[in-house]
């Protein structure tokens, strides 16, 4: 079984030109399971060390897949997590169209009817959009964002990091594949989270807002864990980050980031009940 992943492999033709950024690969469902387990482990460790302000599990709230391809990771998240909304953002029109079919046939017809009412009520929101022009944090409601970023450009990685630093709520998790976030880059201005704060910032004037300029992304996003996972193209390095709770004016030193470890072969666990259900539905729907 494979779940829609993101950019890897041959270049794809999008917007009248070829770009490796839009290439496609898949992450096995079993690897999605292991990824979710790793996120829980990292989040629990952060909470134990009093470094995570998010009291609930990151597998609740809202999930976002950045570069969602055919939408199968979105479906997998709905199966494995306890999300109210699982959203996917994809610019490639052909992949987005296929994702709509996966939602209609794989989720709505095959999977949801077999699930308990609460889990079956999870909303799958598939959006065709440019990640640099859409608020994929869904106004800060996303608690877990995943980017299959193996072929993402440096500019796109920087855009994702800046959006996460500005808009994710403290404690939310962001996962990237192969490429770590460019945490040494500055974030220009931290966007206010409410109309009241926006008004206060406007009254404060350019001088006060300018004091927020030059803050490094590393003061907003904290590296938690790296794990190797098996993908359709081989073993990939997976980086797990957390939006921290630092506020403007916080003078504490930024967290220390351990050097990435080399990938190691992955021994996949047996299929879980969710995996078996997902595989069975794919066989039934002819996917």
CSV table of C-alpha atoms in Angstrom, one decimal:
chain,number,residue,atom,x,y,z
A,1,UNK,CA,0.0,0.0,0.0
A,2,UNK,CA,1.2,3.5,-0.7
A,3,UNK,CA,0.0,6.9,0.3
A,4,UNK,CA,0.3,10.0,-1.8
A,5,UNK,CA,3.5,11.7,-0.9
A,6,UNK,CA,5.0,14.6,-2.8
A,7,UNK,CA,7.9,15.6,-5.0
A,8,UNK,CA,10.4,13.0,-6.0
A,9,UNK,CA,11.5,11.3,-9.2
A,10,UNK,CA,11.0,12.6,-12.7
A,11,UNK,CA,10.1,16.3,-13.2
A,12,UNK,CA,6.5,17.1,-13.8
A,13,UNK,CA,4.9,19.6,-16.3
A,14,UNK,CA,3.1,22.3,-14.3
A,15,UNK,CA,2.1,25.8,-15.4
A,16,UNK,CA,3.6,25.4,-18.8
A,17,UNK,CA,7.1,24.3,-17.6
A,18,UNK,CA,8.9,21.4,-16.2
A,19,UNK,CA,9.9,21.5,-12.5
A,20,UNK,CA,11.3,18.8,-10.2
A,21,UNK,CA,9.4,20.6,-7.4
A,22,UNK,CA,6.2,19.0,-8.7
A,23,UNK,CA,7.5,15.5,-9.2
A,24,UNK,CA,5.7,12.7,-7.4
A,25,UNK,CA,6.6,9.9,-5.0
A,26,UNK,CA,4.8,7.9,-2.3
A,27,UNK,CA,5.2,7.1,1.3
A,28,UNK,CA,4.0,3.6,2.4
A,29,UNK,CA,1.1,3.6,4.8
A,30,UNK,CA,3.3,1.7,7.3
A,31,UNK,CA,5.7,4.6,7.2
A,32,UNK,CA,2.9,7.1,7.9
A,33,UNK,CA,2.1,5.0,11.0
A,34,UNK,CA,5.7,5.1,12.1
A,35,UNK,CA,5.9,8.8,11.5
A,36,UNK,CA,2.8,9.5,13.6
A,37,UNK,CA,4.3,7.4,16.4
A,38,UNK,CA,7.5,9.4,16.2
A,39,UNK,CA,5.6,12.6,16.4
A,40,UNK,CA,3.8,11.4,19.5
A,41,UNK,CA,7.2,10.4,21.0
A,42,UNK,CA,8.8,13.7,20.2
A,43,UNK,CA,5.9,15.7,21.5
A,44,UNK,CA,5.7,13.7,24.7
A,45,UNK,CA,9.4,14.2,25.4
A,46,UNK,CA,9.0,17.9,24.8
A,47,UNK,CA,6.1,18.1,27.2
A,48,UNK,CA,8.0,16.2,29.8
A,49,UNK,CA,10.8,18.7,29.5
A,50,UNK,CA,8.3,21.5,29.8
A,51,UNK,CA,9.1,22.7,26.3
A,52,UNK,CA,5.7,22.1,24.6
A,53,UNK,CA,2.8,24.4,25.5
A,54,UNK,CA,0.4,22.2,23.5
A,55,UNK,CA,-1.5,20.2,26.1
A,56,UNK,CA,-3.5,18.0,23.7
A,57,UNK,CA,-2.0,15.4,21.3
A,58,UNK,CA,-0.7,16.8,17.9
A,59,UNK,CA,-2.8,14.1,16.3
A,60,UNK,CA,-5.9,16.0,17.2
A,61,UNK,CA,-7.1,19.4,15.9
A,62,UNK,CA,-6.3,19.9,12.3
A,63,UNK,CA,-3.8,18.2,9.9
A,64,UNK,CA,-2.3,19.7,6.8
A,65,UNK,CA,-0.4,17.9,4.0
A,66,UNK,CA,1.8,20.4,2.1
A,67,UNK,CA,2.1,19.1,-1.4
A,68,UNK,CA,-0.6,16.4,-0.9
A,69,UNK,CA,-0.4,14.7,-4.3
A,70,UNK,CA,-3.2,12.2,-4.7
A,71,UNK,CA,-4.5,12.9,-1.2
A,72,UNK,CA,-3.6,9.5,0.3
A,73,UNK,CA,-1.6,10.9,3.2
A,74,UNK,CA,-4.7,13.0,4.0
A,75,UNK,CA,-6.8,9.8,4.1
A,76,UNK,CA,-4.1,8.1,6.2
A,77,UNK,CA,-4.1,10.9,8.7
A,78,UNK,CA,-7.9,10.7,9.0
A,79,UNK,CA,-7.5,7.0,9.8
A,80,UNK,CA,-4.6,7.2,12.2
A,81,UNK,CA,-5.3,10.5,14.0
A,82,UNK,CA,-8.2,12.1,15.9
A,83,UNK,CA,-8.4,15.2,13.7
A,84,UNK,CA,-11.5,17.3,13.1
A,85,UNK,CA,-10.1,18.3,9.7
A,86,UNK,CA,-7.5,16.7,7.4
A,87,UNK,CA,-6.5,19.1,4.7
A,88,UNK,CA,-4.3,18.7,1.6
A,89,UNK,CA,-2.7,21.4,-0.5
A,90,UNK,CA,-1.6,20.6,-4.0
A,91,UNK,CA,-0.8,22.8,-7.0
A,92,UNK,CA,-0.6,20.1,-9.7
A,93,UNK,CA,-4.1,20.0,-11.4
A,94,UNK,CA,-3.9,16.3,-12.4
A,95,UNK,CA,-2.8,15.1,-8.9
A,96,UNK,CA,-5.5,17.3,-7.3
A,97,UNK,CA,-8.2,15.8,-9.6
A,98,UNK,CA,-7.0,12.3,-8.6
A,99,UNK,CA,-7.1,13.3,-5.0
A,100,UNK,CA,-10.8,14.3,-5.3
A,101,UNK,CA,-11.4,10.7,-6.6
A,102,UNK,CA,-9.5,9.2,-3.7
A,103,UNK,CA,-11.7,11.2,-1.3
A,104,UNK,CA,-14.9,10.2,-3.0
A,105,UNK,CA,-14.1,6.5,-3.6
A,106,UNK,CA,-11.5,5.6,-1.1
A,107,UNK,CA,-12.7,7.7,1.9
A,108,UNK,CA,-16.4,8.5,1.5
A,109,UNK,CA,-17.5,5.2,-0.2
A,110,UNK,CA,-15.1,2.6,1.2
A,111,UNK,CA,-13.5,3.7,4.5
A,112,UNK,CA,-15.8,6.1,6.3
A,113,UNK,CA,-18.8,3.7,6.4
A,114,UNK,CA,-16.7,1.2,8.3
A,115,UNK,CA,-15.5,3.6,11.0
A,116,UNK,CA,-17.0,4.8,14.2
A,117,UNK,CA,-19.2,7.9,13.8
A,118,UNK,CA,-16.7,10.3,15.4
A,119,UNK,CA,-13.8,9.3,13.2
A,120,UNK,CA,-16.0,9.0,10.1
A,121,UNK,CA,-17.1,12.6,10.6
A,122,UNK,CA,-13.5,13.8,10.0
A,123,UNK,CA,-13.6,16.4,7.2
A,124,UNK,CA,-11.2,15.9,4.3
A,125,UNK,CA,-10.5,19.3,2.7
A,126,UNK,CA,-8.5,19.1,-0.6
A,127,UNK,CA,-7.4,22.5,-1.9
A,128,UNK,CA,-5.6,23.3,-5.2
A,129,UNK,CA,-3.3,26.1,-4.2
A,130,UNK,CA,0.3,27.4,-4.2
A,131,UNK,CA,1.9,26.8,-0.8
A,132,UNK,CA,3.5,30.3,-1.0
A,133,UNK,CA,0.2,32.0,-1.4
A,134,UNK,CA,-2.2,30.2,0.9
A,135,UNK,CA,-2.5,30.1,4.7
A,136,UNK,CA,-2.0,26.3,5.1
A,137,UNK,CA,-2.0,26.8,8.9
A,138,UNK,CA,-5.7,27.5,8.6
A,139,UNK,CA,-5.5,30.6,10.8
A,140,UNK,CA,-3.3,28.7,13.3
A,141,UNK,CA,-5.7,25.8,13.8
A,142,UNK,CA,-3.3,23.2,12.3
A,143,UNK,CA,-1.6,21.2,15.0
A,144,UNK,CA,0.3,18.8,12.7
A,145,UNK,CA,1.7,19.8,9.3
A,146,UNK,CA,3.5,17.4,7.0
A,147,UNK,CA,5.6,18.3,3.9
A,148,UNK,CA,7.1,15.7,1.6
A,149,UNK,CA,9.8,18.2,0.8
A,150,UNK,CA,12.4,16.0,-0.9
A,151,UNK,CA,12.4,18.0,-4.1
A,152,UNK,CA,11.2,21.4,-2.7
A,153,UNK,CA,13.3,24.4,-3.6
A,154,UNK,CA,15.2,26.4,-1.0
A,155,UNK,CA,12.8,29.3,-1.6
A,156,UNK,CA,9.8,27.1,-0.9
A,157,UNK,CA,11.4,25.6,2.2
A,158,UNK,CA,12.0,29.1,3.5
A,159,UNK,CA,8.4,30.2,2.7
A,160,UNK,CA,7.1,27.1,4.6
A,161,UNK,CA,9.3,27.9,7.6
A,162,UNK,CA,8.3,31.5,7.7
A,163,UNK,CA,4.6,30.7,7.5
A,164,UNK,CA,5.0,28.2,10.3
A,165,UNK,CA,6.9,30.6,12.5
A,166,UNK,CA,4.4,33.3,12.0
A,167,UNK,CA,1.1,31.5,12.1
A,168,UNK,CA,1.3,28.1,13.8
A,169,UNK,CA,0.1,28.0,17.4
A,170,UNK,CA,2.8,27.2,20.1
A,171,UNK,CA,3.2,23.4,20.4
A,172,UNK,CA,2.1,22.6,16.8
A,173,UNK,CA,4.3,20.2,14.9
A,174,UNK,CA,5.8,20.5,11.4
A,175,UNK,CA,7.5,17.6,9.7
A,176,UNK,CA,9.7,17.8,6.6
A,177,UNK,CA,11.3,15.1,4.5
A,178,UNK,CA,15.0,14.9,3.4
A,179,UNK,CA,15.5,18.7,3.8
A,180,UNK,CA,15.6,20.4,7.2
A,181,UNK,CA,14.1,23.8,7.6
A,182,UNK,CA,16.4,26.8,7.0
A,183,UNK,CA,16.3,27.9,10.7
A,184,UNK,CA,19.3,30.3,10.3
A,185,UNK,CA,17.2,32.6,8.1
A,186,UNK,CA,15.6,35.7,9.6
A,187,UNK,CA,11.8,36.2,9.9
A,188,UNK,CA,10.9,39.8,9.1
A,189,UNK,CA,7.8,40.4,11.2
A,190,UNK,CA,5.7,38.2,13.4
A,191,UNK,CA,2.1,38.5,12.3
A,192,UNK,CA,-0.4,39.4,15.1
A,193,UNK,CA,-2.8,36.6,16.0
A,194,UNK,CA,-5.9,38.7,16.7
A,195,UNK,CA,-7.6,41.9,15.5
A,196,UNK,CA,-6.8,43.4,19.0
A,197,UNK,CA,-3.1,42.7,18.6
A,198,UNK,CA,-3.1,43.9,15.0
A,199,UNK,CA,-4.6,47.2,16.2
A,200,UNK,CA,-2.0,47.5,18.9
A,201,UNK,CA,0.8,46.8,16.5
A,202,UNK,CA,-0.5,49.4,14.1
A,203,UNK,CA,-0.6,52.0,16.9
A,204,UNK,CA,2.9,51.1,18.0
A,205,UNK,CA,4.3,52.3,14.7
A,206,UNK,CA,7.2,51.2,12.5
A,207,UNK,CA,9.8,51.5,15.2
A,208,UNK,CA,8.2,48.9,17.5
A,209,UNK,CA,7.4,46.6,14.6
A,210,UNK,CA,11.0,47.0,13.4
A,211,UNK,CA,12.2,45.6,16.7
A,212,UNK,CA,10.8,42.3,15.6
A,213,UNK,CA,12.9,42.2,12.4
A,214,UNK,CA,15.9,40.0,12.2
A,215,UNK,CA,14.7,37.4,14.6
A,216,UNK,CA,15.9,34.0,13.4
A,217,UNK,CA,13.5,31.2,12.6
A,218,UNK,CA,15.3,29.1,15.2
A,219,UNK,CA,13.8,31.3,17.9
A,220,UNK,CA,10.3,30.3,16.7
A,221,UNK,CA,10.7,26.7,15.5
A,222,UNK,CA,12.5,24.0,17.6
A,223,UNK,CA,14.0,20.8,16.2
A,224,UNK,CA,12.7,17.8,18.1
A,225,UNK,CA,13.7,14.6,16.4
A,226,UNK,CA,15.0,13.0,13.2
A,227,UNK,CA,14.0,9.5,12.1
A,228,UNK,CA,14.6,7.5,9.0
A,229,UNK,CA,11.6,6.3,7.1
A,230,UNK,CA,11.1,4.1,4.0
A,231,UNK,CA,9.6,5.8,1.0
A,232,UNK,CA,8.8,4.6,-2.5
A,233,UNK,CA,12.3,5.9,-3.7
A,234,UNK,CA,14.3,4.6,-0.7
A,235,UNK,CA,15.0,5.7,2.9
A,236,UNK,CA,14.5,9.3,3.7
A,237,UNK,CA,15.4,11.5,6.6
A,238,UNK,CA,12.4,12.9,8.5
A,239,UNK,CA,12.8,16.1,10.6
A,240,UNK,CA,10.2,16.9,13.3
A,241,UNK,CA,9.9,20.5,14.5
A,242,UNK,CA,7.7,22.2,17.0
A,243,UNK,CA,6.5,25.8,17.1
A,244,UNK,CA,7.8,27.0,20.4
A,245,UNK,CA,6.2,29.4,22.9
A,246,UNK,CA,8.8,32.2,22.8
A,247,UNK,CA,7.3,35.7,22.5
A,248,UNK,CA,8.7,38.9,21.0
A,249,UNK,CA,11.3,40.3,23.4
A,250,UNK,CA,12.3,36.9,24.8
A,251,UNK,CA,16.0,37.1,25.4
A,252,UNK,CA,16.7,33.4,26.0
A,253,UNK,CA,19.3,31.8,23.8
A,254,UNK,CA,17.8,29.8,20.9
A,255,UNK,CA,17.7,26.0,21.4
A,256,UNK,CA,20.7,23.9,20.3
A,257,UNK,CA,20.0,21.7,17.3
A,258,UNK,CA,21.8,18.4,17.1
A,259,UNK,CA,23.6,17.5,14.0
A,260,UNK,CA,21.5,15.3,11.7
A,261,UNK,CA,22.3,11.6,11.9
A,262,UNK,CA,22.7,9.5,8.7
A,263,UNK,CA,19.7,7.5,7.6
A,264,UNK,CA,19.7,3.8,8.6
A,265,UNK,CA,17.7,0.9,7.1
A,266,UNK,CA,14.1,0.7,8.4
A,267,UNK,CA,12.5,-2.4,9.7
A,268,UNK,CA,8.8,-2.0,9.1
A,269,UNK,CA,6.4,-3.2,11.8
A,270,UNK,CA,3.5,-5.5,11.0
A,271,UNK,CA,0.4,-4.0,9.5
A,272,UNK,CA,-2.0,-2.5,12.0
A,273,UNK,CA,-5.7,-2.7,11.8
A,274,UNK,CA,-5.7,0.7,10.1
A,275,UNK,CA,-3.2,-0.4,7.6
A,276,UNK,CA,-5.2,-3.5,6.8
A,277,UNK,CA,-8.4,-1.4,6.4
A,278,UNK,CA,-6.6,1.0,4.1
A,279,UNK,CA,-5.1,-1.8,2.0
A,280,UNK,CA,-8.5,-3.6,1.8
A,281,UNK,CA,-10.3,-0.4,0.6
A,282,UNK,CA,-7.7,0.2,-2.1
A,283,UNK,CA,-8.3,-3.3,-3.4
A,284,UNK,CA,-12.0,-3.0,-3.3
A,285,UNK,CA,-12.0,0.4,-5.1
A,286,UNK,CA,-9.5,-0.8,-7.7
A,287,UNK,CA,-6.9,1.9,-6.8
